[in-house]
Coordinates of C-alpha atoms (C1' of nucleotides) in Angstrom, one line a residue:
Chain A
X952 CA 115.0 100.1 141.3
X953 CA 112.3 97.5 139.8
X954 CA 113.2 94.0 139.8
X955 CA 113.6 92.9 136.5
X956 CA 112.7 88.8 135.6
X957 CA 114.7 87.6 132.6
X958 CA 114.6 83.9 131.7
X959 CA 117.7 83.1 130.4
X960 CA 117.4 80.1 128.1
X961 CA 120.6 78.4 127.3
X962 CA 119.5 76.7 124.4
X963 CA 119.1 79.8 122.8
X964 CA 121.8 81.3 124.3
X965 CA 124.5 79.1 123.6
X966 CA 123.6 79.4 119.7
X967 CA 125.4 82.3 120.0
X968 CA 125.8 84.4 117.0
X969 CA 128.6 84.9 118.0
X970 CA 128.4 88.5 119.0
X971 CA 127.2 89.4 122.4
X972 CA 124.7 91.9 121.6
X973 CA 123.0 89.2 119.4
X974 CA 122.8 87.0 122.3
X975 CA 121.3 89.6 124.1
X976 CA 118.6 90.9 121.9
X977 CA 117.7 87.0 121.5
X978 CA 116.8 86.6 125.2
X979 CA 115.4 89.6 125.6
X980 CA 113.1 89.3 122.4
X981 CA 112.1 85.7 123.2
X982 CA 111.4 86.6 126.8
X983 CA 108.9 89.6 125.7
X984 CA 107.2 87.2 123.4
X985 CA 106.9 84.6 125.9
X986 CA 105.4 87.4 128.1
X987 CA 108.0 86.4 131.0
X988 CA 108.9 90.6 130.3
X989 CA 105.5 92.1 130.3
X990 CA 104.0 94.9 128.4
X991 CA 104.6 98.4 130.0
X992 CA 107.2 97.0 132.2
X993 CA 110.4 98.7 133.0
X994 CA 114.2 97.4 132.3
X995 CA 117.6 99.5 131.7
X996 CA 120.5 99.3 130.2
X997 CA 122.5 98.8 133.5
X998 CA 120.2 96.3 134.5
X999 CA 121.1 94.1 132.0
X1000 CA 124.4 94.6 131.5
X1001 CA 125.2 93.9 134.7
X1002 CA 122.7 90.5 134.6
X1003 CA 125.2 89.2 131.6
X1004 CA 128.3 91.1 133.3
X1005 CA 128.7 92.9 129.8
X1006 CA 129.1 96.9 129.5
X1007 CA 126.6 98.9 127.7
X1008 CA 127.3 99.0 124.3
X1009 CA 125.7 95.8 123.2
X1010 CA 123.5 96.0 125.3
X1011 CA 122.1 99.2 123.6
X1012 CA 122.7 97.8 120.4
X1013 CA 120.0 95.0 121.4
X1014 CA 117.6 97.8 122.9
X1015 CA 118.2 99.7 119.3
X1016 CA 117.0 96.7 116.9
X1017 CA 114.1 95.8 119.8
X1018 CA 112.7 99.3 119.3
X1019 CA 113.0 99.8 115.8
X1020 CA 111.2 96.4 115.7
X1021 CA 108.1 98.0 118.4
X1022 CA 109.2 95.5 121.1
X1023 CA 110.8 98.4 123.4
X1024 CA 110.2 101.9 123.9
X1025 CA 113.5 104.2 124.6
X1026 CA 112.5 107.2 126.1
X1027 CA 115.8 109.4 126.1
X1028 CA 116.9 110.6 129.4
X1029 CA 114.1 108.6 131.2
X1030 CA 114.1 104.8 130.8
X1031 CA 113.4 101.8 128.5
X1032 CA 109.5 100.2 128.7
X1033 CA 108.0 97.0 126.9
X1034 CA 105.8 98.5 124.6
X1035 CA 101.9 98.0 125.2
X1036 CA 99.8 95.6 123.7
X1037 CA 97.8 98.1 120.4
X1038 CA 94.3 96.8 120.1
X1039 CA 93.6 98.4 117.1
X1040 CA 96.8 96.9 115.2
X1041 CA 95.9 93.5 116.7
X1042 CA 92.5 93.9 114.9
X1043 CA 94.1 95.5 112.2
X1044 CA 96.6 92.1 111.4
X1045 CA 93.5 89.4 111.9
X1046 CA 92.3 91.7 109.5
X1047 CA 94.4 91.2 107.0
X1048 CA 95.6 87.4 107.5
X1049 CA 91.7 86.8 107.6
X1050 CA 91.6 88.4 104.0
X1051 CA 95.1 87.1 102.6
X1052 CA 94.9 83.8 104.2
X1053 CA 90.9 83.2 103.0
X1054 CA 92.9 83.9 99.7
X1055 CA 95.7 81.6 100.6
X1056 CA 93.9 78.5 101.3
X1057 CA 91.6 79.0 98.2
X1058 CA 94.7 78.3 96.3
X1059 CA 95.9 75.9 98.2
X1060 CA 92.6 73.8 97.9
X1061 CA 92.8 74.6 93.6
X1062 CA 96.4 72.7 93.8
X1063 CA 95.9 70.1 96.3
X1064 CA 97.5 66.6 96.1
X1065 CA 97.6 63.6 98.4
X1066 CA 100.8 64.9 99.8
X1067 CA 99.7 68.3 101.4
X1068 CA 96.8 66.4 103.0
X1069 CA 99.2 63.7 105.0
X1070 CA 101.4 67.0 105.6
X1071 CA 98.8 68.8 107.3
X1072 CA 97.3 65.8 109.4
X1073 CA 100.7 65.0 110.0
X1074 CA 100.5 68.5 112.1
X1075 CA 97.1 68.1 113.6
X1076 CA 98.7 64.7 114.9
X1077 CA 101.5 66.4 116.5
X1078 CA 98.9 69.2 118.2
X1079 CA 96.8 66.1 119.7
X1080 CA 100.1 64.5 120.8
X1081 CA 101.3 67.5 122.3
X1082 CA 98.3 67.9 124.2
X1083 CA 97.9 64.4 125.8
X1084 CA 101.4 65.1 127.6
X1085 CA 101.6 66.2 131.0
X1086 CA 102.8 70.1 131.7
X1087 CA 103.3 71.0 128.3
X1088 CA 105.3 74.3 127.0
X1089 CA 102.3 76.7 126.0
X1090 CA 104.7 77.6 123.6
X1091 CA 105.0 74.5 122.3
X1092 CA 101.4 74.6 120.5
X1093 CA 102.1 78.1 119.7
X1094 CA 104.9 76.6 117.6
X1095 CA 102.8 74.0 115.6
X1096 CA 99.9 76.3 115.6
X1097 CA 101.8 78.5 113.9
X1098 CA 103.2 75.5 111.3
X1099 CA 99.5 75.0 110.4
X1100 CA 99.0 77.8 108.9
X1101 CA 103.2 79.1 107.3
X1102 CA 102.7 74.8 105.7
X1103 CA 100.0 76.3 103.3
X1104 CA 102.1 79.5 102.2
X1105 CA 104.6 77.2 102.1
X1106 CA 103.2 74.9 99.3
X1107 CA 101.7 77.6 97.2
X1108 CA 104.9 79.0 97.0
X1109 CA 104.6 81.7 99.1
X1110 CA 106.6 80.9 102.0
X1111 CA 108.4 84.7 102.0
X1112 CA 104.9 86.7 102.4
X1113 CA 104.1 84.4 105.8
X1114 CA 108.1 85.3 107.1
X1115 CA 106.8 89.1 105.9
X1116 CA 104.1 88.7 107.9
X1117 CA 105.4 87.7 110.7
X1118 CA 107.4 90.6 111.0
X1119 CA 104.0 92.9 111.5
X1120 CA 103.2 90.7 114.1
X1121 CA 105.1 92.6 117.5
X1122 CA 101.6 92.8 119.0
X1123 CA 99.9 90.2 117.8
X1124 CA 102.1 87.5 118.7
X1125 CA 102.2 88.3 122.4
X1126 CA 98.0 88.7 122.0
X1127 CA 97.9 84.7 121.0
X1128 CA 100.4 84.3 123.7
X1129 CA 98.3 85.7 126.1
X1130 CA 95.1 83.7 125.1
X1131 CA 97.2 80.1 124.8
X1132 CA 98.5 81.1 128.4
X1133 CA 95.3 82.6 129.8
X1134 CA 92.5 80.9 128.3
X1135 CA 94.0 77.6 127.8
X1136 CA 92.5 77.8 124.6
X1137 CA 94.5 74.7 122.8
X1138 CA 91.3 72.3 122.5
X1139 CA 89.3 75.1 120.8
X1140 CA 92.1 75.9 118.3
X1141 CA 92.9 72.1 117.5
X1142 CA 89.5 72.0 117.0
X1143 CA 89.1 74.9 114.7
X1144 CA 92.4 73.1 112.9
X1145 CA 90.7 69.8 112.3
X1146 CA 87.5 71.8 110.9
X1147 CA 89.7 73.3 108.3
X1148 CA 91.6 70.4 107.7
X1149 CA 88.2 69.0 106.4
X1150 CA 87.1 71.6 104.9
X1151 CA 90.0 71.5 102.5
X1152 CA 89.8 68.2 102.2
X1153 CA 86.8 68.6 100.9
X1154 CA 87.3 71.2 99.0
X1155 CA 84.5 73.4 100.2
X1156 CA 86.0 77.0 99.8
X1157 CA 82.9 78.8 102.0
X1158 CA 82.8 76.9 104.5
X1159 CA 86.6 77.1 105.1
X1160 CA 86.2 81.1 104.3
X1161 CA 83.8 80.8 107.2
X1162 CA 86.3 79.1 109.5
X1163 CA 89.1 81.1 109.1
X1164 CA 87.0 84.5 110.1
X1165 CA 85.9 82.9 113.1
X1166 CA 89.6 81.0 113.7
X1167 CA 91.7 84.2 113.6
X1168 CA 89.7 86.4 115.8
X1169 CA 89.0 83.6 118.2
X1170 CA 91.7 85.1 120.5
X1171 CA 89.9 88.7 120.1
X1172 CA 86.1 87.0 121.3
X1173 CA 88.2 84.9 124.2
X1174 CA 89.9 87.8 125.3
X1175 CA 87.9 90.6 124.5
X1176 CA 86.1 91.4 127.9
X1177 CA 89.1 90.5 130.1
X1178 CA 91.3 93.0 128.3
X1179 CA 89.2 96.0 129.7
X1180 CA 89.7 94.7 133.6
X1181 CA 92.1 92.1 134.0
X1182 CA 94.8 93.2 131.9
X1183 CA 94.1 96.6 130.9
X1184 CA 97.7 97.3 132.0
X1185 CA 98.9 95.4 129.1
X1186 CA 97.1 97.6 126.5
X1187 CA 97.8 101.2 124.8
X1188 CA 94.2 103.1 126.2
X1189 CA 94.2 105.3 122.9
X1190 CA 91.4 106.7 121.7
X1191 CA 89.5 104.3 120.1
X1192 CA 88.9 105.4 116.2
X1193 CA 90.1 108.7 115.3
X1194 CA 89.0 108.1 111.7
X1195 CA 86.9 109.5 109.3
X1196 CA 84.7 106.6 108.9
X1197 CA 82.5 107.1 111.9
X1198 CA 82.0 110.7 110.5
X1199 CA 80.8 109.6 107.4
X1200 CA 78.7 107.0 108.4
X1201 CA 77.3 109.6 110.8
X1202 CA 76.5 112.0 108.0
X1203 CA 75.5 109.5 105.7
X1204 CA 72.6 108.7 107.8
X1205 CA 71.1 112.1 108.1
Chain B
X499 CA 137.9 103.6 100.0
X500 CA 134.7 103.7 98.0
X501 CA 133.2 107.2 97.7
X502 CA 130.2 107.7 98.9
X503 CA 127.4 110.0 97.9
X504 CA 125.2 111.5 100.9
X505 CA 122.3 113.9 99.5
X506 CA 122.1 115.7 103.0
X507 CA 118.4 117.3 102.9
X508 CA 118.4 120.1 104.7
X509 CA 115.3 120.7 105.2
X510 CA 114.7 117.0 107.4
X511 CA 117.8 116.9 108.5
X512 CA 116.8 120.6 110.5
X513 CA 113.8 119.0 112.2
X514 CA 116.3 117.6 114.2
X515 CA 115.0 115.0 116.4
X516 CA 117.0 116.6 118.7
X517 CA 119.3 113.4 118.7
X518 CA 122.5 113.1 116.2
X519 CA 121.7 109.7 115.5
X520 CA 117.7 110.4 114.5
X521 CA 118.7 113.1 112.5
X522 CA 121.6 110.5 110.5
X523 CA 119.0 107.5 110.4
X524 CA 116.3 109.9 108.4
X525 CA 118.9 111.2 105.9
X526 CA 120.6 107.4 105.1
X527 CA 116.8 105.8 105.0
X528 CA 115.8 109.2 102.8
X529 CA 118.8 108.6 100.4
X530 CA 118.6 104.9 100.5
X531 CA 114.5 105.1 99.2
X532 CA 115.6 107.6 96.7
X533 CA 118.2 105.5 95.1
X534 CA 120.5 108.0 96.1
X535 CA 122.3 104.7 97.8
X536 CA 122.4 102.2 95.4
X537 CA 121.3 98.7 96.2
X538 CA 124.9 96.4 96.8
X539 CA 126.4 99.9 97.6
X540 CA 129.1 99.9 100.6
X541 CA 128.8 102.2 102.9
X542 CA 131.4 102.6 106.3
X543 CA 130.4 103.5 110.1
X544 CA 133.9 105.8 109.9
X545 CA 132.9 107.7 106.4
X546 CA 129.3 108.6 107.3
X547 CA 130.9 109.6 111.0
X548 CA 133.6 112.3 109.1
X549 CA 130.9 112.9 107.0
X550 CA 128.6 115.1 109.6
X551 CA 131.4 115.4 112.0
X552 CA 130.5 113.0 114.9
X553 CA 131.6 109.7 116.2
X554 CA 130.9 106.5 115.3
X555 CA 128.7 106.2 118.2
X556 CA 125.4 108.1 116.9
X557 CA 126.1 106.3 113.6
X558 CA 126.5 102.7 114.7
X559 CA 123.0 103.6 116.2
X560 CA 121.7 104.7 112.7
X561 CA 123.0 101.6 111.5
X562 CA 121.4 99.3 113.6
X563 CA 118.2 100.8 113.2
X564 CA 118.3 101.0 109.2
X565 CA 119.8 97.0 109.3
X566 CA 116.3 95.8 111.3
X567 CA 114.8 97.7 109.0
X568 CA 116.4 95.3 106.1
X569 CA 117.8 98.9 104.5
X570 CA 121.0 97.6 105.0
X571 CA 123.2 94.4 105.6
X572 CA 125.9 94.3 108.5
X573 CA 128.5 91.9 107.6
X574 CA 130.8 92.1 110.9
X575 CA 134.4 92.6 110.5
X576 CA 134.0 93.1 107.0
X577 CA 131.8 96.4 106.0
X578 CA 128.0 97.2 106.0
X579 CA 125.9 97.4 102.5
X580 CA 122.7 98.6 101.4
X581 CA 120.7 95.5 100.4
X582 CA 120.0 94.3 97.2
X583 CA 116.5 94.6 96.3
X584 CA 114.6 90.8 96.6
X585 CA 112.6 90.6 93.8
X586 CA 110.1 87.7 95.1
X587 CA 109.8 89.8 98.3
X588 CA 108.2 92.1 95.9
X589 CA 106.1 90.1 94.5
X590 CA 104.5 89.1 97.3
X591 CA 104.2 92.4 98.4
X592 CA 102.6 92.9 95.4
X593 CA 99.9 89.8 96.2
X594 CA 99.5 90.8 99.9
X595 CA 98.8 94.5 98.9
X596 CA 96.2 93.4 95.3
X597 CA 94.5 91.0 98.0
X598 CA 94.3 93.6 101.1
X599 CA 93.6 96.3 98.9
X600 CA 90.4 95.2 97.0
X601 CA 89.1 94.1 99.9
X602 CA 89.6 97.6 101.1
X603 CA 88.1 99.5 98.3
X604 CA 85.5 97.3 98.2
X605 CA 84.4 98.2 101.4
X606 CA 85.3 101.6 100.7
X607 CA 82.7 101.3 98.0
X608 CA 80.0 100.1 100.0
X609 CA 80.6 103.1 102.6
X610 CA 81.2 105.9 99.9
X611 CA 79.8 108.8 100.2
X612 CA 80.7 112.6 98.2
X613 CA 83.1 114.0 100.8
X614 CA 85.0 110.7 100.0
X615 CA 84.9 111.0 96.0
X616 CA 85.7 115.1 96.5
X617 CA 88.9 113.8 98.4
X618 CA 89.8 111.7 95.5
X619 CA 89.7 113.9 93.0
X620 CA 91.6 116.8 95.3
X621 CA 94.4 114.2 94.6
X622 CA 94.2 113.8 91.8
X623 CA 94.2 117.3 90.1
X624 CA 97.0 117.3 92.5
X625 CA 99.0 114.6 90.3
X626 CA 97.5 116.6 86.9
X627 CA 99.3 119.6 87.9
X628 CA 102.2 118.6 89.0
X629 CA 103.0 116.3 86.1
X630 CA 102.2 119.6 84.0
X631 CA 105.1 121.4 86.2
X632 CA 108.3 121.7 84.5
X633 CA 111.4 119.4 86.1
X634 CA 109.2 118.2 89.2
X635 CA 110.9 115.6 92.0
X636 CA 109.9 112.0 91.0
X637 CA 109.6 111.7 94.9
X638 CA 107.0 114.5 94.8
X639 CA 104.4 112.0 92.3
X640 CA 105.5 109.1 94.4
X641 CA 104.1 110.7 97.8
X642 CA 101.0 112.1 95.6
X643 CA 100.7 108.3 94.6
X644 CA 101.0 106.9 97.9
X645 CA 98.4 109.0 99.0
X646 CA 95.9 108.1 96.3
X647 CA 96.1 104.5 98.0
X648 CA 96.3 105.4 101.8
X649 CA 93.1 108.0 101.3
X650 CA 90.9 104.7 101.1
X651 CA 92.3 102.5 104.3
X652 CA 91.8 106.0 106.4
X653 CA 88.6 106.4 104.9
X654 CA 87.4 102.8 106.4
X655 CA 89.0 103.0 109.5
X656 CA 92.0 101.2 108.5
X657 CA 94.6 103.7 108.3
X658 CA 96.8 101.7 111.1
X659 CA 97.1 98.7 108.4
X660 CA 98.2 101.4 105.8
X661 CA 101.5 102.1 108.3
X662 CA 101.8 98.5 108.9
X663 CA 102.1 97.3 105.4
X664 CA 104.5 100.4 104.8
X665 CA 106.5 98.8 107.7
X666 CA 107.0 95.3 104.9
X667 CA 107.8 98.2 101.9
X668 CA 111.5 97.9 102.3
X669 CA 111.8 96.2 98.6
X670 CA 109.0 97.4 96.7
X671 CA 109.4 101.4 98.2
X672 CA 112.8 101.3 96.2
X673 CA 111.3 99.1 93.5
X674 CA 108.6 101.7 93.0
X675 CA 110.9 104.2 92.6
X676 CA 112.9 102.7 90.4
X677 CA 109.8 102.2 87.8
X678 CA 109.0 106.2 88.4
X679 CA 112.3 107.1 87.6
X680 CA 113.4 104.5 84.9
X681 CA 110.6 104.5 83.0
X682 CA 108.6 107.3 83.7
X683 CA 105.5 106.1 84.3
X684 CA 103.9 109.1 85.3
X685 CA 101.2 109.2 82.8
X686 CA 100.3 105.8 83.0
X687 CA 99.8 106.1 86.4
X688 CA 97.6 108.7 86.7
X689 CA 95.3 107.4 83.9
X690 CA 95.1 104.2 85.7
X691 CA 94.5 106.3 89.0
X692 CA 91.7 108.3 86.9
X693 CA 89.9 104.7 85.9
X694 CA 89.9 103.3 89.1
X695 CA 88.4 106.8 90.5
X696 CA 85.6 106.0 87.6
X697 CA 84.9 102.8 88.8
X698 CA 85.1 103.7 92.4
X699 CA 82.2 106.3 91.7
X700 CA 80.1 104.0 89.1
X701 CA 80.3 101.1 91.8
X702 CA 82.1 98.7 89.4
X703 CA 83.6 96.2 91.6
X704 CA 84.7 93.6 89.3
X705 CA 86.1 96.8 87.1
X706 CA 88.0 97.9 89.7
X707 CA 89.3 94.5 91.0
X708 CA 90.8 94.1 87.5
X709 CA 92.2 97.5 87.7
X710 CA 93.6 97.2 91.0
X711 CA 95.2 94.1 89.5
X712 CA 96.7 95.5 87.2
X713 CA 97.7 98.5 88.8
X714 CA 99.8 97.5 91.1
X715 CA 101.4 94.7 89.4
X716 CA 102.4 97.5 86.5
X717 CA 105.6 98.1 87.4
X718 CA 106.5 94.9 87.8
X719 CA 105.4 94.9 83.8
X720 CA 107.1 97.6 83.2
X721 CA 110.4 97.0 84.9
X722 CA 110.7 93.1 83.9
X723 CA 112.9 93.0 80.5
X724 CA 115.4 95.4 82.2
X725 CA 116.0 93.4 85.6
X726 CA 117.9 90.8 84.3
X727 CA 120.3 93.1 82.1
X728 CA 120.2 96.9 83.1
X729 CA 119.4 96.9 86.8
X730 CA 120.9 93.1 87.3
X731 CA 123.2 94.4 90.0
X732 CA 120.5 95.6 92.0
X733 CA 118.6 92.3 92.7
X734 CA 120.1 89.5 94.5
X735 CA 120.3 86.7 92.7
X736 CA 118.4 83.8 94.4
X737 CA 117.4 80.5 93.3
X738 CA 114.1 81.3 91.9
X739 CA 111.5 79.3 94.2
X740 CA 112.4 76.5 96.0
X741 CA 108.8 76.1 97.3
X742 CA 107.4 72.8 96.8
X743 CA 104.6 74.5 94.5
X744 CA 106.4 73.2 91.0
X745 CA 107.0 69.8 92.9
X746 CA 103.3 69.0 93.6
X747 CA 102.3 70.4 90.4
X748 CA 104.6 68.4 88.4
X749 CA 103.7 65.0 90.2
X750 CA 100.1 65.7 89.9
X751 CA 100.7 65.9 86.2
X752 CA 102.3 62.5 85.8
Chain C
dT1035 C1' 101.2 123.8 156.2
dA1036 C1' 102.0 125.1 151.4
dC1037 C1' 105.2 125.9 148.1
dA1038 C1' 109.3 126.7 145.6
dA1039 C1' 114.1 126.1 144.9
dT1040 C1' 117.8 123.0 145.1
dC1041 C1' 120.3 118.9 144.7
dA1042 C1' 121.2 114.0 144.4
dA1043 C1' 120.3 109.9 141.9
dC1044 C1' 119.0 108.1 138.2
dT1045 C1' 118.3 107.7 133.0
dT1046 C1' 120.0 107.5 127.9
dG1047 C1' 123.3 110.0 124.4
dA1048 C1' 127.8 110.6 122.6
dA1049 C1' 133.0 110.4 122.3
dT1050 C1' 137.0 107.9 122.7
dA1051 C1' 140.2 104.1 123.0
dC1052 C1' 141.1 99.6 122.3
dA1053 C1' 140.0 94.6 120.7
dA1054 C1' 139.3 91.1 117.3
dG1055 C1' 138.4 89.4 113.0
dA1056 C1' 138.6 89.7 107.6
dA1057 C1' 140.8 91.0 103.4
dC1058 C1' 144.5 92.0 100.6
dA1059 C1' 149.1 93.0 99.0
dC1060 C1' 153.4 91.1 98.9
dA1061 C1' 157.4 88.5 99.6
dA1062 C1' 159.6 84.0 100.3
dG1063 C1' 159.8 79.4 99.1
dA1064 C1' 158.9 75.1 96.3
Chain D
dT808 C1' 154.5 79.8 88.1
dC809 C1' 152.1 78.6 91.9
dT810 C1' 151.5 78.4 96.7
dT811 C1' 151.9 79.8 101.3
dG812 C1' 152.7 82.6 105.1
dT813 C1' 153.0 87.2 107.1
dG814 C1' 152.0 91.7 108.1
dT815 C1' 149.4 95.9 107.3
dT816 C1' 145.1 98.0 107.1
dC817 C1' 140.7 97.9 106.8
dT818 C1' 136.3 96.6 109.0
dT819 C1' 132.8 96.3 113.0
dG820 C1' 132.4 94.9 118.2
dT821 C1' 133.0 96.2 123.0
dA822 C1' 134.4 98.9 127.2
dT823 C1' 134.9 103.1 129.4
dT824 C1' 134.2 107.7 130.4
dC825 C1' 131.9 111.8 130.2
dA826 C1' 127.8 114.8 129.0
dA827 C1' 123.1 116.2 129.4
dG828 C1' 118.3 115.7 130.6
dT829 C1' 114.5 113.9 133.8
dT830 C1' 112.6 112.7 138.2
dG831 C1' 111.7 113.0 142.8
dA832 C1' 112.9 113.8 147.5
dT833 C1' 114.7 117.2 150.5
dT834 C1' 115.4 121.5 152.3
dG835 C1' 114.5 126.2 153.1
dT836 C1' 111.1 129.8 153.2
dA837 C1' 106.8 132.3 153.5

DNA sequence: TACAATCAACTTGAATACAAGAACACAAGA
DNA sequence: TCTTGTGTTCTTGTATTCAAGTTGATTGTA
């Protein structure tokens, strides 16, 4: 039997929903995020029913919504597995928050007033802040990192497509996780932050276009030639690009 | 007790995933995209269980899956529902898809080649003749339809966004089908289907921005007048928009 | 030694029984 | 007439037990 590691976090825990399968899926969900569980790793139902001294129902109930969310793998008869981190849907969301966001922001910039501005520096302060303290939760920063960017869907109104697409983000979220934890990558991206910050300010639409192509794949260049060695455990090893495209490209060029 | 209607389709409900509860999750998400379940209808673990003869085990399963799905709302101790269709989730599905999606045929554009305009128009003389069939499925066009859109992401290399952004279709899939059904928008589809094709092949990009526009924000057109009266009970009825969009806007006006 | 059959120890899937909370009808009282 | 309490009956939540499939070590045999 593998050990399993599960941070219990009574915070979170003792928000209880008031149905123990809730609890459950909460501390297992937030610990997969967090990376504490680990992609490809193993856990079982016994396991963690006996951890919370529950029986098995709710603990399968949690297991159900964590796979139909890509979180967990059930494989009948066999065992339970964090799912892999999928490169090509990693590149496939900066993809599209590079292209909706670039679109985002443009608004944003069109309807800007005073108040938006002190909002967003109000933020950046809170990242410096954050970083001049000792020992700091990584996922602390993730947290306002992640305020930056849902505060301009926000004020244009469009505060339900950012909680939409979080929900696309199983693998992506655990990717920035990775590259806050691994490449300590917080100075870069407060950096990137105050760059855009200006940028809006000043209203300069290509140049903030510019940043945001460069901000949302930071993670991808950062991590890109550690994820073949160093944590190529953590990643799905399909075939690269089954599609047509390389076909037609091929055949365009003879 | 409510009476429920269950259009049990053979013909998936056969590929068995060789697990009762698979085989009960694709039927209730199958009836549920074809309206067969209304939005706000009820729907009870014990009903569906005498209803294929099993326990409420394999069901409760189902359910769980279908409610992280946001197919259907469990209200403990007091009854599960299929959810009410959110119309401002489907407008900003309708954004995030205009945005993605000219950015995708755009590139689409620059890569064409003939196999990729044959493929195109295999579709739709596919759409032609089945609209000329007598009493065809309304979920037949909508597949046909789908494919017309999903044809150009595979054709990039993107095909793995396709699936994602069908994961976020929970709304607008019903919503769709509610415009092919209520108003019969077959023809109007097409043609637009058939102009965007012209422009795809004639290189038009600002032409087929604007259709792609207009497109996909036509059933939302089509549909409008009728949501507050005719289909009122199957919307949920929230405040508007409490962003902070008509806030700003107003105190920048003053 | 190589290999195949067997069996024990796991896994998740499903059925059943019971628990706990919500809703509603209905009767008793003011 | 209105209110309030009570009890029945519905709902989903959880625990327990059994079923069925997979894996891997062990044992017997060539």
């Amino acid at each position: 039997m593998e050990v399993v590691f599960i941070a219990v976090d009574l915070n979170s825990a003792l928000v209880s929903n008031r149905s123990v399968s809730g609890d459950v899926y909460e501390v297992l969900k937030s610990d997969i995020i967090n990376l504490v569980l680990k992609p490809g790793q193993y856990i079982s139902e016994n396991e963690i029913a006996k951890l919370f001294n529950i029986s098995r129902t709710p603990v399968k109930s949690a297991f159900l919504r964590l796979m139909s969310e890509g979180f967990i793998e059930i494989k009948p008869q066999r065992g339970t597995y964090v799912t892999l981190l999928d490169l090509e849907m990693i590149k496939q969301i900066i993809y599209l928050r590079t292209v909706v966001e670039t679109d985002v922001f443009f608004t944003a910039i069109d309807l800007m007033n005073d108040d938006m501005l002190e909002m967003i520096n109000k933020n950046l302060t809170e990242q410096k802040n954050l970083m001049d303290t000792a020992d700091f939760a990584p996922s602390s920063f993730y947290k306002l990192d992640s305020e930056f960017h849902s505060m301009i869907y926000d004020y244009i109104g469009r505060q339900k497509l950012w909680e939409m697409i979080q929900g696309l983000q199983v693998f992506y979220t655990r990717f920035r996780m990775l590259d806050i934890v691994a490449t300590s990558s917080f100075g870069t991206i407060y950096q990137e932050h105050l760059e855009m910050y200006k940028h809006i300010d000043s209203k300069d639409k290509a140049a903030l276009k510019n940043d945001l192509n460069n901000h949302l794949s930071g993670n991808l260049k950062r991590l890109n030639h550690r994820i073949k060695d160093e944590f190529s455990e953590y990643f799905t090893t399909e075939s690269t690009n089954n599609s047509n495209l390389q076909n037609h490209i091929t055949r365009r060029n003879i």
